[in-house]
Amino acid sequence: MPEERKCSETNCSGNCEGCSHNSQNQSGIQTETLNKFSKIRNVIGVVSGKGGVGKSTVSSSLAVLLNRKGYKVGILDADITGPSVPKMFGINTRANNSDKGILPALTANGIKVMSINLLIEDPESPVIWRGPVIGGAVKQFWTDVYWGELDYLIIDMPPGTGDVPLTVFQSIPINGIVIVSSPQDLVSLIVKKAYNMAAMMNIPVLGLVENMSYLICPDCNRKINIFGESKAEEICNQLQIMLLGKMPIDSKISQLCDEGEFERNTADYLVAAADLIADTFK
Ligand code: ADP
């Protein structure tokens, strides 16, 4: 009798351990099945308790740094209502179809990007969709996109801790998450909510990036804590997670984003975070 096939992987060996087609997340919830022509070794979710704190900037920075280390990297822009990844990399094209699935766009250095902006007619028109439709679009980015072979897929998660990020957590087998916060989120309970959401799903939290942490005065080089003394260390201690990095407000970052030249970013604020991801998830 032929051996029973375990999944949709074309060359299924029957051993599910470490295979991206093993469609169960860490809570044992059955997730969506990855596009059958693709193989993704590690999926890292980048989350924030609310929008506008730099989640896309951190997602893209990690992707660029891992790509520079020689890994095959993709970015799944799951921030459907506020997609900003294509613009950061100067991608204005529409996605094409192939017999293996929807083809992601490629950045200048070969990072694969999929975003709702590559699929809609006018990227400037707002996406006014209800939660389940947004969740469905993100699932399709997992099931219908031909990612090929990737070492790391970075997911720029929908902001907040509502039903849309929850759907994504339940649909895609995420190996670990990075929480991004502003100094003010650390004072409020927003970071803890993001942490608790990941904990409820049994997804390991790699650590926290505090964005817009400080400012270096361009005249006197003095470090200015615009939002007061950082609470990042204290919160990380409380939650027993690592402080992955602190990014200052840096006009170079926003300038490169606006110009679509983010791959030219030479800031080293997140080098240690990218190294940790590469060391933790082989
Ligand atoms: P989110 O994904 O959380 O909505 P983004 O990463 O899109 O946030 O950032 C929001 C805006 O803030 C963007 O215009 C981005 O260029 C800018 N920005 C983010 N982080 C920084 C930073 N450290 N310094 C300067 N500008 C930043």
PDB file of C-alpha atoms and ligand atoms in Angstrom:
ATOM      1  CA  MET A   1       0.000   0.000   0.000  1.00  0.00           C
ATOM      2  CA  PRO A   2       1.458   3.458  -0.853  1.00  0.00           C
ATOM      3  CA  GLU A   3       2.511   5.492   2.197  1.00  0.00           C
ATOM      4  CA  GLU A   4      -0.115   8.027   3.268  1.00  0.00           C
ATOM      5  CA  ARG A   5       0.893  11.573   2.303  1.00  0.00           C
ATOM      6  CA  LYS A   6       1.167  13.884   5.305  1.00  0.00           C
ATOM      7  CA  CYS A   7       0.828  17.283   3.673  1.00  0.00           C
ATOM      8  CA  SER A   8       0.932  19.312   0.486  1.00  0.00           C
ATOM      9  CA  GLU A   9       4.760  19.413   0.270  1.00  0.00           C
ATOM     10  CA  THR A  10       5.693  18.055  -3.169  1.00  0.00           C
ATOM     11  CA  ASN A  11       8.602  16.035  -1.764  1.00  0.00           C
ATOM     12  CA  CYS A  12       7.102  15.121   1.616  1.00  0.00           C
ATOM     13  CA  SER A  13       9.461  12.845   3.539  1.00  0.00           C
ATOM     14  CA  GLY A  14       6.848  12.053   6.153  1.00  0.00           C
ATOM     15  CA  ASN A  15       8.966  13.729   8.843  1.00  0.00           C
ATOM     16  CA  CYS A  16       7.080  16.870   9.879  1.00  0.00           C
ATOM     17  CA  GLU A  17       9.572  18.225  12.405  1.00  0.00           C
ATOM     18  CA  GLY A  18      11.020  21.578  11.308  1.00  0.00           C
ATOM     19  CA  CYS A  19       9.084  21.508   8.036  1.00  0.00           C
ATOM     20  CA  SER A  20       7.248  24.682   7.023  1.00  0.00           C
ATOM     21  CA  HIS A  21       4.411  22.544   5.686  1.00  0.00           C
ATOM     22  CA  ASN A  22       3.744  21.255   9.177  1.00  0.00           C
ATOM     23  CA  SER A  23       0.707  23.476   9.528  1.00  0.00           C
ATOM     24  CA  GLN A  24       0.274  23.539  13.274  1.00  0.00           C
ATOM     25  CA  ASN A  25       1.256  26.511  15.365  1.00  0.00           C
ATOM     26  CA  GLN A  26       2.860  26.317  18.804  1.00  0.00           C
ATOM     27  CA  SER A  27      -0.580  26.082  20.473  1.00  0.00           C
ATOM     28  CA  GLY A  28      -1.404  23.037  18.413  1.00  0.00           C
ATOM     29  CA  ILE A  29      -3.947  25.054  16.408  1.00  0.00           C
ATOM     30  CA  GLN A  30      -4.250  23.902  12.811  1.00  0.00           C
ATOM     31  CA  THR A  31      -2.980  26.758  10.659  1.00  0.00           C
ATOM     32  CA  GLU A  32      -3.318  27.372   6.934  1.00  0.00           C
ATOM     33  CA  THR A  33      -1.151  25.295   4.616  1.00  0.00           C
ATOM     34  CA  LEU A  34       1.747  27.098   3.006  1.00  0.00           C
ATOM     35  CA  ASN A  35       1.815  27.413  -0.800  1.00  0.00           C
ATOM     36  CA  LYS A  36       2.904  23.948  -1.853  1.00  0.00           C
ATOM     37  CA  PHE A  37       5.810  25.106  -4.014  1.00  0.00           C
ATOM     38  CA  SER A  38       7.336  27.166  -1.195  1.00  0.00           C
ATOM     39  CA  LYS A  39       9.541  26.275   1.735  1.00  0.00           C
ATOM     40  CA  ILE A  40       9.976  28.713   4.601  1.00  0.00           C
ATOM     41  CA  ARG A  41      12.316  27.790   7.423  1.00  0.00           C
ATOM     42  CA  ASN A  42      11.476  30.468   9.976  1.00  0.00           C
ATOM     43  CA  VAL A  43       8.615  32.912  10.392  1.00  0.00           C
ATOM     44  CA  ILE A  44       9.147  35.964  12.588  1.00  0.00           C
ATOM     45  CA  GLY A  45       6.198  38.215  13.458  1.00  0.00           C
ATOM     46  CA  VAL A  46       6.793  41.874  14.267  1.00  0.00           C
ATOM     47  CA  VAL A  47       3.994  43.231  16.435  1.00  0.00           C
ATOM     48  CA  SER A  48       3.051  46.430  18.186  1.00  0.00           C
ATOM     49  CA  GLY A  49       0.275  47.308  20.578  1.00  0.00           C
ATOM     50  CA  LYS A  50      -0.828  50.134  18.286  1.00  0.00           C
ATOM     51  CA  GLY A  51      -0.036  51.666  14.895  1.00  0.00           C
ATOM     52  CA  GLY A  52       2.564  54.251  14.029  1.00  0.00           C
ATOM     53  CA  VAL A  53       5.294  53.143  16.428  1.00  0.00           C
ATOM     54  CA  GLY A  54       7.682  51.863  13.748  1.00  0.00           C
ATOM     55  CA  LYS A  55       6.608  48.248  13.226  1.00  0.00           C
ATOM     56  CA  SER A  56       7.184  48.402   9.460  1.00  0.00           C
ATOM     57  CA  THR A  57      10.497  50.180   9.964  1.00  0.00           C
ATOM     58  CA  VAL A  58      11.687  47.464  12.351  1.00  0.00           C
ATOM     59  CA  SER A  59      10.348  44.651  10.094  1.00  0.00           C
ATOM     60  CA  SER A  60      12.163  46.097   7.103  1.00  0.00           C
ATOM     61  CA  SER A  61      15.367  46.774   9.070  1.00  0.00           C
ATOM     62  CA  LEU A  62      15.495  43.158  10.260  1.00  0.00           C
ATOM     63  CA  ALA A  63      14.817  41.899   6.732  1.00  0.00           C
ATOM     64  CA  VAL A  64      17.598  44.082   5.282  1.00  0.00           C
ATOM     65  CA  LEU A  65      20.098  42.999   7.955  1.00  0.00           C
ATOM     66  CA  LEU A  66      19.300  39.283   7.531  1.00  0.00           C
ATOM     67  CA  ASN A  67      19.518  39.676   3.750  1.00  0.00           C
ATOM     68  CA  ARG A  68      22.961  41.286   4.165  1.00  0.00           C
ATOM     69  CA  LYS A  69      24.040  38.257   6.174  1.00  0.00           C
ATOM     70  CA  GLY A  70      23.347  36.180   3.073  1.00  0.00           C
ATOM     71  CA  TYR A  71      19.977  34.705   4.033  1.00  0.00           C
ATOM     72  CA  LYS A  72      16.984  34.391   1.714  1.00  0.00           C
ATOM     73  CA  VAL A  73      14.410  36.752   3.162  1.00  0.00           C
ATOM     74  CA  GLY A  74      10.815  37.739   2.496  1.00  0.00           C
ATOM     75  CA  ILE A  75       8.507  40.336   4.023  1.00  0.00           C
ATOM     76  CA  LEU A  76       4.792  39.593   4.307  1.00  0.00           C
ATOM     77  CA  ASP A  77       3.094  42.945   4.821  1.00  0.00           C
ATOM     78  CA  ALA A  78       0.088  41.923   6.913  1.00  0.00           C
ATOM     79  CA  ASP A  79      -0.691  45.528   7.801  1.00  0.00           C
ATOM     80  CA  ILE A  80      -3.514  45.559   5.248  1.00  0.00           C
ATOM     81  CA  THR A  81      -5.050  48.896   6.195  1.00  0.00           C
ATOM     82  CA  GLY A  82      -1.710  50.721   6.470  1.00  0.00           C
ATOM     83  CA  PRO A  83       0.689  48.973   4.109  1.00  0.00           C
ATOM     84  CA  SER A  84       3.998  50.802   3.909  1.00  0.00           C
ATOM     85  CA  VAL A  85       6.608  48.186   3.023  1.00  0.00           C
ATOM     86  CA  PRO A  86       6.503  48.495  -0.820  1.00  0.00           C
ATOM     87  CA  LYS A  87       6.960  52.255  -0.636  1.00  0.00           C
ATOM     88  CA  MET A  88       9.950  51.921   1.697  1.00  0.00           C
ATOM     89  CA  PHE A  89      11.707  49.783  -0.924  1.00  0.00           C
ATOM     90  CA  GLY A  90      10.600  51.861  -3.895  1.00  0.00           C
ATOM     91  CA  ILE A  91       8.350  49.078  -5.253  1.00  0.00           C
ATOM     92  CA  ASN A  92       5.619  50.454  -7.542  1.00  0.00           C
ATOM     93  CA  THR A  93       4.876  47.331  -9.560  1.00  0.00           C
ATOM     94  CA  ARG A  94       1.817  45.061  -9.401  1.00  0.00           C
ATOM     95  CA  ALA A  95       2.179  41.397  -8.454  1.00  0.00           C
ATOM     96  CA  ASN A  96       2.185  38.875 -11.292  1.00  0.00           C
ATOM     97  CA  ASN A  97       0.711  35.406 -11.340  1.00  0.00           C
ATOM     98  CA  SER A  98       2.511  32.194 -12.167  1.00  0.00           C
ATOM     99  CA  ASP A  99       1.471  28.546 -12.305  1.00  0.00           C
ATOM    100  CA  LYS A 100       2.981  28.145  -8.810  1.00  0.00           C
ATOM    101  CA  GLY A 101       1.158  31.096  -7.264  1.00  0.00           C
ATOM    102  CA  ILE A 102       1.240  34.883  -6.946  1.00  0.00           C
ATOM    103  CA  LEU A 103       4.770  36.196  -7.399  1.00  0.00           C
ATOM    104  CA  PRO A 104       6.096  38.541  -4.734  1.00  0.00           C
ATOM    105  CA  ALA A 105       7.889  41.714  -5.808  1.00  0.00           C
ATOM    106  CA  LEU A 106      11.650  41.863  -5.429  1.00  0.00           C
ATOM    107  CA  THR A 107      13.644  44.656  -3.794  1.00  0.00           C
ATOM    108  CA  ALA A 108      16.914  45.808  -5.365  1.00  0.00           C
ATOM    109  CA  ASN A 109      18.845  43.316  -3.200  1.00  0.00           C
ATOM    110  CA  GLY A 110      16.442  40.423  -3.711  1.00  0.00           C
ATOM    111  CA  ILE A 111      14.141  40.560  -0.655  1.00  0.00           C
ATOM    112  CA  LYS A 112      10.723  39.178  -1.618  1.00  0.00           C
ATOM    113  CA  VAL A 113       7.800  41.419  -0.688  1.00  0.00           C
ATOM    114  CA  MET A 114       4.061  40.775  -0.705  1.00  0.00           C
ATOM    115  CA  SER A 115       1.641  43.498   0.250  1.00  0.00           C
ATOM    116  CA  ILE A 116      -1.947  44.435  -0.500  1.00  0.00           C
ATOM    117  CA  ASN A 117      -0.533  47.444  -2.357  1.00  0.00           C
ATOM    118  CA  LEU A 118       0.803  45.076  -5.026  1.00  0.00           C
ATOM    119  CA  LEU A 119      -2.690  43.742  -5.682  1.00  0.00           C
ATOM    120  CA  ILE A 120      -5.030  46.733  -5.661  1.00  0.00           C
ATOM    121  CA  GLU A 121      -5.530  49.072  -8.611  1.00  0.00           C
ATOM    122  CA  ASP A 122      -4.761  52.293  -6.802  1.00  0.00           C
ATOM    123  CA  PRO A 123      -2.327  51.999  -3.868  1.00  0.00           C
ATOM    124  CA  GLU A 124      -3.510  55.405  -2.650  1.00  0.00           C
ATOM    125  CA  SER A 125      -7.124  54.331  -2.197  1.00  0.00           C
ATOM    126  CA  PRO A 126      -7.970  53.213   1.354  1.00  0.00           C
ATOM    127  CA  VAL A 127      -8.654  49.563   2.064  1.00  0.00           C
ATOM    128  CA  ILE A 128     -12.008  49.670   3.854  1.00  0.00           C
ATOM    129  CA  TRP A 129     -12.493  46.037   4.704  1.00  0.00           C
ATOM    130  CA  ARG A 130     -13.917  44.320   7.732  1.00  0.00           C
ATOM    131  CA  GLY A 131     -11.746  42.123   9.960  1.00  0.00           C
ATOM    132  CA  PRO A 132     -12.585  38.736   8.409  1.00  0.00           C
ATOM    133  CA  VAL A 133     -11.826  40.000   4.890  1.00  0.00           C
ATOM    134  CA  ILE A 134      -8.498  41.432   6.059  1.00  0.00           C
ATOM    135  CA  GLY A 135      -7.701  38.140   7.809  1.00  0.00           C
ATOM    136  CA  GLY A 136      -8.601  36.281   4.602  1.00  0.00           C
ATOM    137  CA  ALA A 137      -6.200  38.423   2.553  1.00  0.00           C
ATOM    138  CA  VAL A 138      -3.329  37.701   4.964  1.00  0.00           C
ATOM    139  CA  LYS A 139      -4.070  33.977   4.846  1.00  0.00           C
ATOM    140  CA  GLN A 140      -3.851  34.135   1.053  1.00  0.00           C
ATOM    141  CA  PHE A 141      -0.421  35.737   1.336  1.00  0.00           C
ATOM    142  CA  TRP A 142       0.592  32.486   3.031  1.00  0.00           C
ATOM    143  CA  THR A 143      -1.320  29.969   0.932  1.00  0.00           C
ATOM    144  CA  ASP A 144      -1.326  31.513  -2.547  1.00  0.00           C
ATOM    145  CA  VAL A 145       1.977  33.362  -2.801  1.00  0.00           C
ATOM    146  CA  TYR A 146       4.856  31.513  -4.373  1.00  0.00           C
ATOM    147  CA  TRP A 147       7.595  32.464  -1.905  1.00  0.00           C
ATOM    148  CA  GLY A 148       9.985  29.795  -3.138  1.00  0.00           C
ATOM    149  CA  GLU A 149      12.651  28.924  -0.619  1.00  0.00           C
ATOM    150  CA  LEU A 150      13.180  31.333   2.277  1.00  0.00           C
ATOM    151  CA  ASP A 151      15.318  31.232   5.397  1.00  0.00           C
ATOM    152  CA  TYR A 152      13.263  33.968   7.069  1.00  0.00           C
ATOM    153  CA  LEU A 153       9.833  35.370   6.421  1.00  0.00           C
ATOM    154  CA  ILE A 154       9.305  38.562   8.398  1.00  0.00           C
ATOM    155  CA  ILE A 155       5.635  39.354   8.975  1.00  0.00           C
ATOM    156  CA  ASP A 156       4.792  42.998   9.486  1.00  0.00           C
ATOM    157  CA  MET A 157       1.734  42.188  11.617  1.00  0.00           C
ATOM    158  CA  PRO A 158      -1.510  44.164  11.719  1.00  0.00           C
ATOM    159  CA  PRO A 159      -1.221  46.674  14.588  1.00  0.00           C
ATOM    160  CA  GLY A 160      -2.939  46.205  17.912  1.00  0.00           C
ATOM    161  CA  THR A 161      -4.246  43.207  19.762  1.00  0.00           C
ATOM    162  CA  GLY A 162      -7.689  42.789  18.193  1.00  0.00           C
ATOM    163  CA  ASP A 163      -9.261  40.131  16.021  1.00  0.00           C
ATOM    164  CA  VAL A 164      -7.130  40.788  12.924  1.00  0.00           C
ATOM    165  CA  PRO A 165      -3.708  40.066  14.501  1.00  0.00           C
ATOM    166  CA  LEU A 166      -5.331  37.190  16.384  1.00  0.00           C
ATOM    167  CA  THR A 167      -6.504  35.665  13.087  1.00  0.00           C
ATOM    168  CA  VAL A 168      -2.977  35.961  11.704  1.00  0.00           C
ATOM    169  CA  PHE A 169      -1.500  34.321  14.817  1.00  0.00           C
ATOM    170  CA  GLN A 170      -3.946  31.464  14.373  1.00  0.00           C
ATOM    171  CA  SER A 171      -3.479  31.126  10.607  1.00  0.00           C
ATOM    172  CA  ILE A 172       0.288  31.156  10.159  1.00  0.00           C
ATOM    173  CA  PRO A 173       2.782  29.069  12.139  1.00  0.00           C
ATOM    174  CA  ILE A 174       4.904  31.863  13.620  1.00  0.00           C
ATOM    175  CA  ASN A 175       8.150  30.787  15.295  1.00  0.00           C
ATOM    176  CA  GLY A 176       8.837  33.913  17.311  1.00  0.00           C
ATOM    177  CA  ILE A 177       7.813  37.513  17.686  1.00  0.00           C
ATOM    178  CA  VAL A 178       9.511  40.847  18.140  1.00  0.00           C
ATOM    179  CA  ILE A 179       7.530  43.543  19.954  1.00  0.00           C
ATOM    180  CA  VAL A 180       8.002  47.145  18.869  1.00  0.00           C
ATOM    181  CA  SER A 181       7.006  49.974  21.156  1.00  0.00           C
ATOM    182  CA  SER A 182       7.400  53.660  21.654  1.00  0.00           C
ATOM    183  CA  PRO A 183       8.590  54.884  25.075  1.00  0.00           C
ATOM    184  CA  GLN A 184       5.027  55.915  25.916  1.00  0.00           C
ATOM    185  CA  ASP A 185       3.621  52.432  25.228  1.00  0.00           C
ATOM    186  CA  LEU A 186       6.006  51.155  27.861  1.00  0.00           C
ATOM    187  CA  VAL A 187       4.479  53.446  30.447  1.00  0.00           C
ATOM    188  CA  SER A 188       0.968  52.327  29.546  1.00  0.00           C
ATOM    189  CA  LEU A 189      -0.148  48.711  29.361  1.00  0.00           C
ATOM    190  CA  ILE A 190       0.057  48.469  25.578  1.00  0.00           C
ATOM    191  CA  VAL A 191       3.283  46.453  25.468  1.00  0.00           C
ATOM    192  CA  LYS A 192       2.017  44.009  28.060  1.00  0.00           C
ATOM    193  CA  LYS A 193      -1.091  43.426  25.959  1.00  0.00           C
ATOM    194  CA  ALA A 194       1.030  42.567  22.916  1.00  0.00           C
ATOM    195  CA  TYR A 195       3.170  40.292  25.082  1.00  0.00           C
ATOM    196  CA  ASN A 196       0.128  38.566  26.601  1.00  0.00           C
ATOM    197  CA  MET A 197      -1.378  37.962  23.191  1.00  0.00           C
ATOM    198  CA  ALA A 198       1.747  36.119  22.033  1.00  0.00           C
ATOM    199  CA  ALA A 199       1.934  34.248  25.344  1.00  0.00           C
ATOM    200  CA  MET A 200      -1.693  33.101  24.965  1.00  0.00           C
ATOM    201  CA  MET A 201      -0.753  31.642  21.585  1.00  0.00           C
ATOM    202  CA  ASN A 202       2.362  30.020  23.090  1.00  0.00           C
ATOM    203  CA  ILE A 203       4.557  31.897  20.625  1.00  0.00           C
ATOM    204  CA  PRO A 204       8.008  32.711  21.992  1.00  0.00           C
ATOM    205  CA  VAL A 205       8.699  36.431  22.374  1.00  0.00           C
ATOM    206  CA  LEU A 206      12.229  37.121  21.206  1.00  0.00           C
ATOM    207  CA  GLY A 207      12.288  40.541  22.784  1.00  0.00           C
ATOM    208  CA  LEU A 208      11.440  44.200  22.593  1.00  0.00           C
ATOM    209  CA  VAL A 209      12.642  47.015  20.351  1.00  0.00           C
ATOM    210  CA  GLU A 210      12.075  50.466  21.762  1.00  0.00           C
ATOM    211  CA  ASN A 211      11.659  52.809  18.824  1.00  0.00           C
ATOM    212  CA  MET A 212      11.901  56.603  18.941  1.00  0.00           C
ATOM    213  CA  SER A 213      13.708  56.008  22.174  1.00  0.00           C
ATOM    214  CA  TYR A 214      15.818  59.164  22.154  1.00  0.00           C
ATOM    215  CA  LEU A 215      17.222  61.852  19.897  1.00  0.00           C
ATOM    216  CA  ILE A 216      20.819  62.888  19.272  1.00  0.00           C
ATOM    217  CA  CYS A 217      21.021  66.664  19.006  1.00  0.00           C
ATOM    218  CA  PRO A 218      22.569  67.408  15.574  1.00  0.00           C
ATOM    219  CA  ASP A 219      24.319  70.499  16.989  1.00  0.00           C
ATOM    220  CA  CYS A 220      25.818  69.343  20.268  1.00  0.00           C
ATOM    221  CA  ASN A 221      25.550  65.536  19.933  1.00  0.00           C
ATOM    222  CA  ARG A 222      23.788  65.361  23.285  1.00  0.00           C
ATOM    223  CA  LYS A 223      21.372  62.474  23.834  1.00  0.00           C
ATOM    224  CA  ILE A 224      17.900  63.789  24.586  1.00  0.00           C
ATOM    225  CA  ASN A 225      15.270  61.520  26.149  1.00  0.00           C
ATOM    226  CA  ILE A 226      12.289  63.301  24.630  1.00  0.00           C
ATOM    227  CA  PHE A 227       9.770  61.121  26.432  1.00  0.00           C
ATOM    228  CA  GLY A 228      11.672  60.977  29.717  1.00  0.00           C
ATOM    229  CA  GLU A 229      13.849  58.179  31.076  1.00  0.00           C
ATOM    230  CA  SER A 230      13.320  54.930  29.190  1.00  0.00           C
ATOM    231  CA  LYS A 231      11.360  52.195  30.942  1.00  0.00           C
ATOM    232  CA  ALA A 232      12.469  49.554  28.443  1.00  0.00           C
ATOM    233  CA  GLU A 233      14.887  47.723  30.763  1.00  0.00           C
ATOM    234  CA  GLU A 234      12.361  47.689  33.607  1.00  0.00           C
ATOM    235  CA  ILE A 235       9.536  46.287  31.437  1.00  0.00           C
ATOM    236  CA  CYS A 236      11.821  43.692  29.838  1.00  0.00           C
ATOM    237  CA  ASN A 237      12.863  42.565  33.318  1.00  0.00           C
ATOM    238  CA  GLN A 238       9.243  42.323  34.401  1.00  0.00           C
ATOM    239  CA  LEU A 239       8.234  40.299  31.341  1.00  0.00           C
ATOM    240  CA  GLN A 240      11.486  38.323  31.324  1.00  0.00           C
ATOM    241  CA  ILE A 241      12.213  39.171  27.705  1.00  0.00           C
ATOM    242  CA  MET A 242      15.292  40.596  26.027  1.00  0.00           C
ATOM    243  CA  LEU A 243      15.739  44.224  25.131  1.00  0.00           C
ATOM    244  CA  LEU A 244      16.717  43.768  21.478  1.00  0.00           C
ATOM    245  CA  GLY A 245      17.579  47.374  20.791  1.00  0.00           C
ATOM    246  CA  LYS A 246      16.734  51.025  21.102  1.00  0.00           C
ATOM    247  CA  MET A 247      16.273  53.087  17.953  1.00  0.00           C
ATOM    248  CA  PRO A 248      16.503  56.854  18.218  1.00  0.00           C
ATOM    249  CA  ILE A 249      14.406  59.245  16.199  1.00  0.00           C
ATOM    250  CA  ASP A 250      16.694  59.484  13.199  1.00  0.00           C
ATOM    251  CA  SER A 251      15.714  61.699  10.280  1.00  0.00           C
ATOM    252  CA  LYS A 252      17.851  59.533   7.977  1.00  0.00           C
ATOM    253  CA  ILE A 253      15.448  56.628   8.599  1.00  0.00           C
ATOM    254  CA  SER A 254      12.304  58.522   7.658  1.00  0.00           C
ATOM    255  CA  GLN A 255      14.101  60.121   4.709  1.00  0.00           C
ATOM    256  CA  LEU A 256      15.158  56.728   3.286  1.00  0.00           C
ATOM    257  CA  CYS A 257      11.601  55.414   3.822  1.00  0.00           C
ATOM    258  CA  ASP A 258      10.107  58.367   1.982  1.00  0.00           C
ATOM    259  CA  GLU A 259      12.602  58.036  -0.881  1.00  0.00           C
ATOM    260  CA  GLY A 260      12.013  54.282  -1.252  1.00  0.00           C
ATOM    261  CA  GLU A 261      15.686  53.677  -0.564  1.00  0.00           C
ATOM    262  CA  PHE A 262      15.471  51.766   2.689  1.00  0.00           C
ATOM    263  CA  GLU A 263      18.061  49.199   1.606  1.00  0.00           C
ATOM    264  CA  ARG A 264      20.663  51.963   1.763  1.00  0.00           C
ATOM    265  CA  ASN A 265      20.039  52.260   5.498  1.00  0.00           C
ATOM    266  CA  THR A 266      23.384  51.821   7.268  1.00  0.00           C
ATOM    267  CA  ALA A 267      22.146  52.436  10.815  1.00  0.00           C
ATOM    268  CA  ASP A 268      23.282  49.631  13.102  1.00  0.00           C
ATOM    269  CA  TYR A 269      20.645  49.938  15.847  1.00  0.00           C
ATOM    270  CA  LEU A 270      19.198  46.485  15.161  1.00  0.00           C
ATOM    271  CA  VAL A 271      22.305  44.512  14.206  1.00  0.00           C
ATOM    272  CA  ALA A 272      22.269  42.631  17.529  1.00  0.00           C
ATOM    273  CA  ALA A 273      18.564  41.837  17.082  1.00  0.00           C
ATOM    274  CA  ALA A 274      19.168  40.388  13.596  1.00  0.00           C
ATOM    275  CA  ASP A 275      22.134  38.378  14.936  1.00  0.00           C
ATOM    276  CA  LEU A 276      19.936  36.987  17.695  1.00  0.00           C
ATOM    277  CA  ILE A 277      17.253  35.934  15.211  1.00  0.00           C
ATOM    278  CA  ALA A 278      19.860  34.214  13.054  1.00  0.00           C
ATOM    279  CA  ASP A 279      21.347  32.460  16.113  1.00  0.00           C
ATOM    280  CA  THR A 280      17.991  31.423  17.561  1.00  0.00           C
ATOM    281  CA  PHE A 281      16.295  30.274  14.383  1.00  0.00           C
ATOM    282  CA  LYS A 282      18.627  28.371  12.062  1.00  0.00           C
TER     283      LYS A 282
HETATM  284  P1  ADP B   1       4.007  51.370  11.911  1.00  0.00           P
HETATM  285  O1  ADP B   1       4.390  50.258  10.987  1.00  0.00           O
HETATM  286  O2  ADP B   1       4.111  50.973  13.354  1.00  0.00           O
HETATM  287  O3  ADP B   1       2.694  51.996  11.575  1.00  0.00           O
HETATM  288  P2  ADP B   1       6.116  52.831  10.550  1.00  0.00           P
HETATM  289  O4  ADP B   1       7.289  51.932  10.644  1.00  0.00           O
HETATM  290  O5  ADP B   1       5.365  52.886   9.260  1.00  0.00           O
HETATM  291  O6  ADP B   1       5.102  52.530  11.752  1.00  0.00           O
HETATM  292  O7  ADP B   1       6.606  54.298  10.967  1.00  0.00           O
HETATM  293  C1  ADP B   1       5.733  55.406  10.960  1.00  0.00           C
HETATM  294  C2  ADP B   1       6.490  56.627  10.450  1.00  0.00           C
HETATM  295  O8  ADP B   1       7.521  56.962  11.368  1.00  0.00           O
HETATM  296  C3  ADP B   1       7.164  56.395   9.104  1.00  0.00           C
HETATM  297  O9  ADP B   1       7.081  57.569   8.354  1.00  0.00           O
HETATM  298  C4  ADP B   1       8.627  56.114   9.464  1.00  0.00           C
HETATM  299  O10 ADP B   1       9.506  56.536   8.447  1.00  0.00           O
HETATM  300  C5  ADP B   1       8.798  56.960  10.714  1.00  0.00           C
HETATM  301  N1  ADP B   1       9.750  56.369  11.664  1.00  0.00           N
HETATM  302  C6  ADP B   1       9.659  55.175  12.266  1.00  0.00           C
HETATM  303  N2  ADP B   1      10.706  54.983  13.104  1.00  0.00           N
HETATM  304  C7  ADP B   1      11.483  56.087  12.994  1.00  0.00           C
HETATM  305  C8  ADP B   1      12.721  56.499  13.618  1.00  0.00           C
HETATM  306  N3  ADP B   1      13.352  55.738  14.511  1.00  0.00           N
HETATM  307  N4  ADP B   1      13.223  57.707  13.259  1.00  0.00           N
HETATM  308  C9  ADP B   1      12.593  58.498  12.356  1.00  0.00           C
HETATM  309  N5  ADP B   1      11.433  58.181  11.759  1.00  0.00           N
HETATM  310  C10 ADP B   1      10.874  56.991  12.073  1.00  0.00           C
END
